XYZ file of C-alpha atoms in Angstrom:
339
model
C -35.935 13.120 -4.577
C -36.568 10.709 -7.455
C -36.359 7.079 -6.274
C -34.144 6.078 -9.206
C -31.643 8.778 -8.381
C -31.629 7.790 -4.715
C -30.967 4.194 -5.614
C -28.201 5.124 -8.031
C -26.300 7.329 -5.644
C -26.600 4.799 -2.804
C -24.718 1.992 -4.510
C -21.234 1.115 -3.279
C -18.024 -0.515 -4.345
C -16.444 -3.487 -2.638
C -13.196 -3.068 -0.676
C -10.268 -5.138 0.515
C -7.425 -4.968 3.036
C -4.027 -3.888 1.786
C -1.572 -6.668 0.944
C 2.007 -6.515 2.200
C 3.418 -5.397 -1.138
C 1.154 -2.390 -1.272
C 1.841 -1.475 2.352
C 5.539 -1.406 1.601
C 4.951 1.096 -1.161
C 3.051 3.482 1.069
C 4.610 5.847 3.574
C 1.253 6.515 5.129
C -2.417 5.868 4.509
C -4.913 8.631 4.986
C -7.704 6.849 6.819
C -10.615 8.677 5.323
C -13.712 7.661 3.473
C -14.883 8.191 -0.010
C -18.148 8.306 -1.775
C -19.311 7.564 -5.244
C -21.998 9.186 -7.239
C -22.833 9.051 -10.877
C -25.811 10.246 -12.877
C -27.974 8.397 -15.328
C -28.873 10.546 -18.309
C -31.067 9.906 -21.319
C -29.704 7.274 -23.688
C -27.300 6.071 -20.970
C -27.286 2.852 -19.007
C -25.963 1.817 -15.610
C -23.256 -0.850 -15.852
C -22.833 -3.877 -13.618
C -20.374 -1.911 -11.496
C -21.163 -1.734 -7.788
C -20.794 2.005 -8.157
C -23.411 3.454 -10.493
C -21.137 4.154 -13.453
C -22.347 6.344 -16.280
C -21.571 4.923 -19.722
C -22.504 6.829 -22.849
C -21.737 6.249 -26.488
C -19.955 9.065 -28.241
C -19.582 11.406 -25.203
C -19.034 11.120 -21.598
C -18.103 8.163 0.771
C -17.278 8.395 9.615
C -14.380 6.339 10.123
C -13.958 3.349 7.854
C -12.593 -0.160 7.905
C -10.708 0.553 4.723
C -10.810 3.217 2.056
C -10.313 1.973 -1.469
C -9.789 5.286 -3.193
C -7.479 6.962 -0.712
C -5.429 3.806 -0.142
C -4.748 3.346 -3.849
C -4.320 7.080 -4.457
C -1.792 7.352 -1.629
C 0.111 4.342 -2.930
C 0.478 5.866 -6.372
C 1.123 9.419 -5.201
C 4.128 8.403 -3.082
C 6.234 8.221 -6.256
C 4.196 10.143 -8.837
C 2.825 13.628 -9.337
C -0.022 14.905 -11.428
C -0.251 18.071 -13.484
C -1.711 21.104 -11.642
C -4.867 22.610 -13.111
C -5.980 25.388 -10.710
C -9.305 25.849 -12.502
C -12.257 27.347 -10.670
C -15.880 28.221 -11.456
C -18.469 29.733 -9.105
C -22.244 29.613 -9.421
C -25.296 29.551 -7.147
C -23.147 30.154 -4.045
C -20.815 27.212 -4.619
C -17.319 27.090 -6.123
C -16.009 24.040 -7.931
C -12.230 23.781 -8.264
C -10.342 21.308 -10.433
C -6.907 20.952 -8.858
C -4.914 18.223 -10.588
C -4.964 15.793 -13.523
C -3.063 12.578 -14.188
C -3.475 9.383 -16.165
C -2.693 7.647 -19.447
C -4.297 7.102 -22.846
C -7.241 5.141 -21.402
C -7.862 6.438 -17.875
C -7.680 10.042 -16.658
C -8.234 11.213 -13.081
C -9.145 14.765 -12.051
C -9.034 15.729 -8.362
C -11.295 18.553 -7.258
C -13.112 20.374 -4.486
C -16.544 21.942 -3.960
C -16.786 24.769 -1.420
C -19.653 26.864 -0.092
C -19.076 30.534 -0.795
C -20.791 31.544 2.457
C -18.174 29.629 4.470
C -20.837 27.569 6.265
C -20.021 23.875 6.898
C -21.832 21.437 4.627
C -23.239 19.143 7.323
C -23.796 16.566 4.593
C -24.850 13.090 5.669
C -22.222 10.351 5.613
C -22.639 6.629 5.238
C -20.425 3.745 6.291
C -20.181 0.656 4.134
C -20.645 -2.823 5.517
C -17.785 -5.152 6.413
C -17.660 -6.707 2.972
C -17.723 -3.481 0.990
C -15.704 -1.329 3.398
C -16.744 1.866 1.615
C -17.942 5.062 3.246
C -18.734 8.430 1.764
C -20.502 11.749 1.775
C -24.006 11.712 0.356
C -23.346 14.371 -2.258
C -23.915 14.216 -5.991
C -23.991 16.185 -9.211
C -27.297 16.118 -11.067
C -25.440 16.042 -14.382
C -21.801 15.174 -15.108
C -20.390 14.969 -18.600
C -17.181 15.455 -20.547
C -16.454 15.953 -24.208
C -13.275 15.238 -26.160
C -13.295 17.346 -29.350
C -13.655 15.119 -32.431
C -13.811 11.936 -30.369
C -17.246 10.778 -31.473
C -16.344 11.075 -35.162
C -13.007 9.322 -34.672
C -14.498 6.451 -32.699
C -17.283 5.984 -35.244
C -14.713 5.524 -37.993
C -12.794 2.998 -35.888
C -16.011 1.207 -34.882
C -15.271 1.846 -31.225
C -18.284 2.805 -29.241
C -17.652 3.794 -25.632
C -16.282 6.202 -23.129
C -17.233 6.619 -19.497
C -17.299 9.079 -16.607
C -17.522 8.423 -12.875
C -17.107 10.741 -9.897
C -16.675 10.077 -6.202
C -17.208 12.422 -3.249
C -14.805 11.613 -0.427
C -15.833 11.476 3.223
C -15.877 14.860 4.907
C -13.002 14.437 7.373
C -13.274 18.051 8.556
C -16.993 18.734 9.068
C -16.254 22.199 10.465
C -15.039 23.583 7.129
C -16.935 24.463 3.970
C -15.172 22.084 1.555
C -15.848 18.684 0.033
C -13.301 16.680 -1.974
C -14.108 14.614 -5.040
C -12.286 12.753 -7.782
C -13.439 12.180 -11.346
C -12.313 9.126 -13.286
C -12.734 9.558 -17.032
C -12.035 6.712 -19.445
C -11.928 6.463 -23.220
C -10.376 4.068 -25.686
C -8.173 6.782 -27.113
C -7.712 9.589 -24.578
C -5.481 12.326 -26.045
C -2.347 13.381 -24.194
C -2.680 17.000 -25.227
C -5.303 19.553 -26.183
C -8.373 20.271 -24.083
C -11.619 18.626 -23.033
C -14.848 20.171 -21.785
C -16.098 19.117 -18.352
C -19.670 20.080 -17.497
C -21.145 19.740 -14.000
C -24.745 20.785 -13.417
C -26.827 20.745 -10.277
C -25.481 19.836 -6.871
C -27.374 17.849 -4.266
C -26.746 16.497 -0.791
C -28.543 14.910 2.135
C -28.450 16.206 5.714
C -29.599 12.844 7.066
C -28.955 9.282 5.957
C -32.609 8.653 5.141
C -32.601 11.439 2.564
C -35.559 13.238 4.105
C -33.609 16.525 4.287
C -32.448 16.984 0.725
C -30.824 20.042 -0.820
C -30.472 20.581 -4.546
C -28.586 23.598 -5.892
C -29.341 24.691 -9.432
C -25.862 25.649 -10.592
C -23.674 25.096 -13.668
C -19.900 24.697 -13.631
C -18.289 24.359 -17.054
C -14.535 23.930 -17.546
C -12.161 23.863 -20.473
C -9.554 21.489 -19.105
C -6.037 21.136 -20.582
C -5.208 17.425 -20.626
C -1.449 17.667 -21.301
C 0.145 15.213 -18.866
C 2.728 12.470 -18.603
C 1.499 9.095 -19.816
C 1.833 7.102 -16.578
C 0.188 3.945 -17.905
C 1.830 0.554 -18.378
C 0.799 -1.847 -21.133
C 1.582 -5.572 -21.169
C 0.989 -7.527 -24.378
C -0.186 -11.060 -23.518
C -1.648 -12.696 -26.630
C -2.779 -15.990 -25.040
C -5.995 -17.897 -25.680
C -8.168 -20.299 -23.687
C -11.091 -22.493 -24.689
C -14.347 -22.038 -22.768
C -17.647 -23.881 -23.084
C -18.909 -20.926 -25.125
C -15.871 -20.662 -27.420
C -12.326 -19.351 -27.626
C -11.252 -16.111 -25.968
C -7.892 -14.389 -26.211
C -6.313 -12.098 -23.628
C -4.678 -9.514 -25.843
C -3.446 -6.855 -23.443
C -3.322 -5.822 -19.787
C -3.332 -2.095 -19.072
C -2.197 -0.697 -15.727
C -3.404 2.824 -14.976
C -2.501 4.867 -11.932
C -5.488 3.637 -9.908
C -7.093 0.874 -11.996
C -6.338 -2.185 -14.143
C -7.971 -3.217 -17.422
C -7.830 -6.217 -19.762
C -8.543 -6.289 -23.494
C -10.061 -9.528 -24.802
C -11.116 -10.787 -28.218
C -13.253 -13.729 -29.365
C -16.839 -14.729 -29.979
C -19.325 -12.446 -28.244
C -21.025 -15.221 -26.261
C -17.648 -16.487 -25.051
C -16.455 -13.026 -24.050
C -19.414 -12.648 -21.698
C -19.098 -16.103 -20.109
C -18.032 -16.419 -16.456
C -18.925 -14.300 -13.439
C -16.993 -12.369 -10.791
C -16.334 -15.502 -8.763
C -14.350 -17.186 -11.513
C -13.083 -14.244 -13.566
C -10.465 -12.097 -11.838
C -6.920 -10.751 -11.703
C -4.709 -12.913 -9.461
C -1.883 -11.069 -7.712
C 1.363 -12.616 -6.498
C 0.213 -11.890 -2.945
C -2.732 -14.236 -3.505
C -5.240 -11.387 -3.583
C -7.998 -11.660 -6.205
C -9.264 -8.590 -8.025
C -12.677 -9.402 -9.612
C -13.799 -7.639 -12.725
C -16.073 -4.625 -12.274
C -17.621 -4.505 -15.726
C -17.155 -5.615 -19.305
C -17.652 -3.142 -22.143
C -17.981 -3.928 -25.830
C -14.849 -2.478 -27.418
C -15.855 -3.025 -31.022
C -19.166 -2.512 -32.775
C -19.135 -6.156 -33.878
C -19.024 -7.360 -30.280
C -15.902 -9.447 -30.837
C -13.716 -7.381 -28.518
C -14.334 -6.303 -24.920
C -12.625 -3.977 -22.503
C -12.739 -5.484 -18.989
C -12.242 -3.198 -15.990
C -11.188 -4.886 -12.784
C -12.500 -3.649 -9.420
C -12.554 0.148 -9.152
C -9.470 1.663 -7.542
C -7.935 -1.819 -7.249
C -10.154 -2.598 -4.228
C -7.845 -0.414 -2.155
C -4.871 -2.687 -2.796
C -2.694 0.201 -3.914
C -1.191 0.848 -7.315
C -0.824 -2.403 -9.278
C 1.818 -2.925 -11.957
C 2.586 -5.851 -14.254
C 5.192 -7.092 -11.760
C 2.418 -7.613 -9.169
C 0.351 -9.986 -11.345
C 0.513 -13.773 -11.192
C -2.257 -14.636 -13.640
C -5.607 -13.680 -15.134
C -8.446 -16.158 -14.557
C -11.321 -16.180 -17.047
C -14.343 -18.464 -16.536
C -12.225 -20.521 -14.150
C -9.288 -20.964 -16.515
C -5.937 -19.458 -15.669
C -3.686 -17.519 -18.020
C -0.247 -17.227 -16.441
C 1.369 -13.799 -16.517
C 4.328 -14.138 -14.107
């Protein structure tokens, strides 16, 4: 296997223990693991995210200490439901099923499954994250993963907006005797339509039978879906409109966006000021005292005077976060009160 691919699929996200507020929202937590894989294609770059996140202009994980994805998913799904998809494609002896979609106008999540048509268990290698990261997963990946929103590239060019992103995560195989593997896709765009269809293309499927990657299997298959995206807009938007002065200039927190499983902030200001500060002094501060560092910062406008900041993927396993859970946003060590 190519060394770059092995390095990309072996990166992990950081985790955190559930705070009391999130525990109260959850009836039960499925103690399972999750994995994360994403693919670097031509003209793409890997972000600063701990998970190798694919970002492309104009187009598109064993018992664990904690499980970021399942903990936050379970928190949200106690009181919300997605829209069933029931889409299935088979190729090269494997069937990919897209089961459910939910999200808002920025973030969309698609839950799915890959099964072996011969009924044989996968026996895919698993890994367990360290104490700090707390992430485990199945060592499975797609060679190519992409999605297309019809007309999106043209629309975003006119608005001088330049990004959208796709990530996917294979969950830990909690039943190694069956032939199925769960995954979730998280698709983000600045203007994600609430109706119509998108095209999701998955090509090539690989997995390791041992943690060292010496027994590698790659299946040359193609699974293409036309996915209806009609769904309830479950997002929450909080207008903030407050500025702070940093050593590099003035920045303004325009908006906080709360998706089902993630939180984002929209900032404006001078480009050099927008990229000041690191994960130790730039974070979302919850009323519980928990800190949610940023995962990556994406230029939201071609001029570089606006950024879209994504806080830690899947809320570090803290459960669904709403505006009522937030105390402040800290940028480059300076606090902007929200509560």
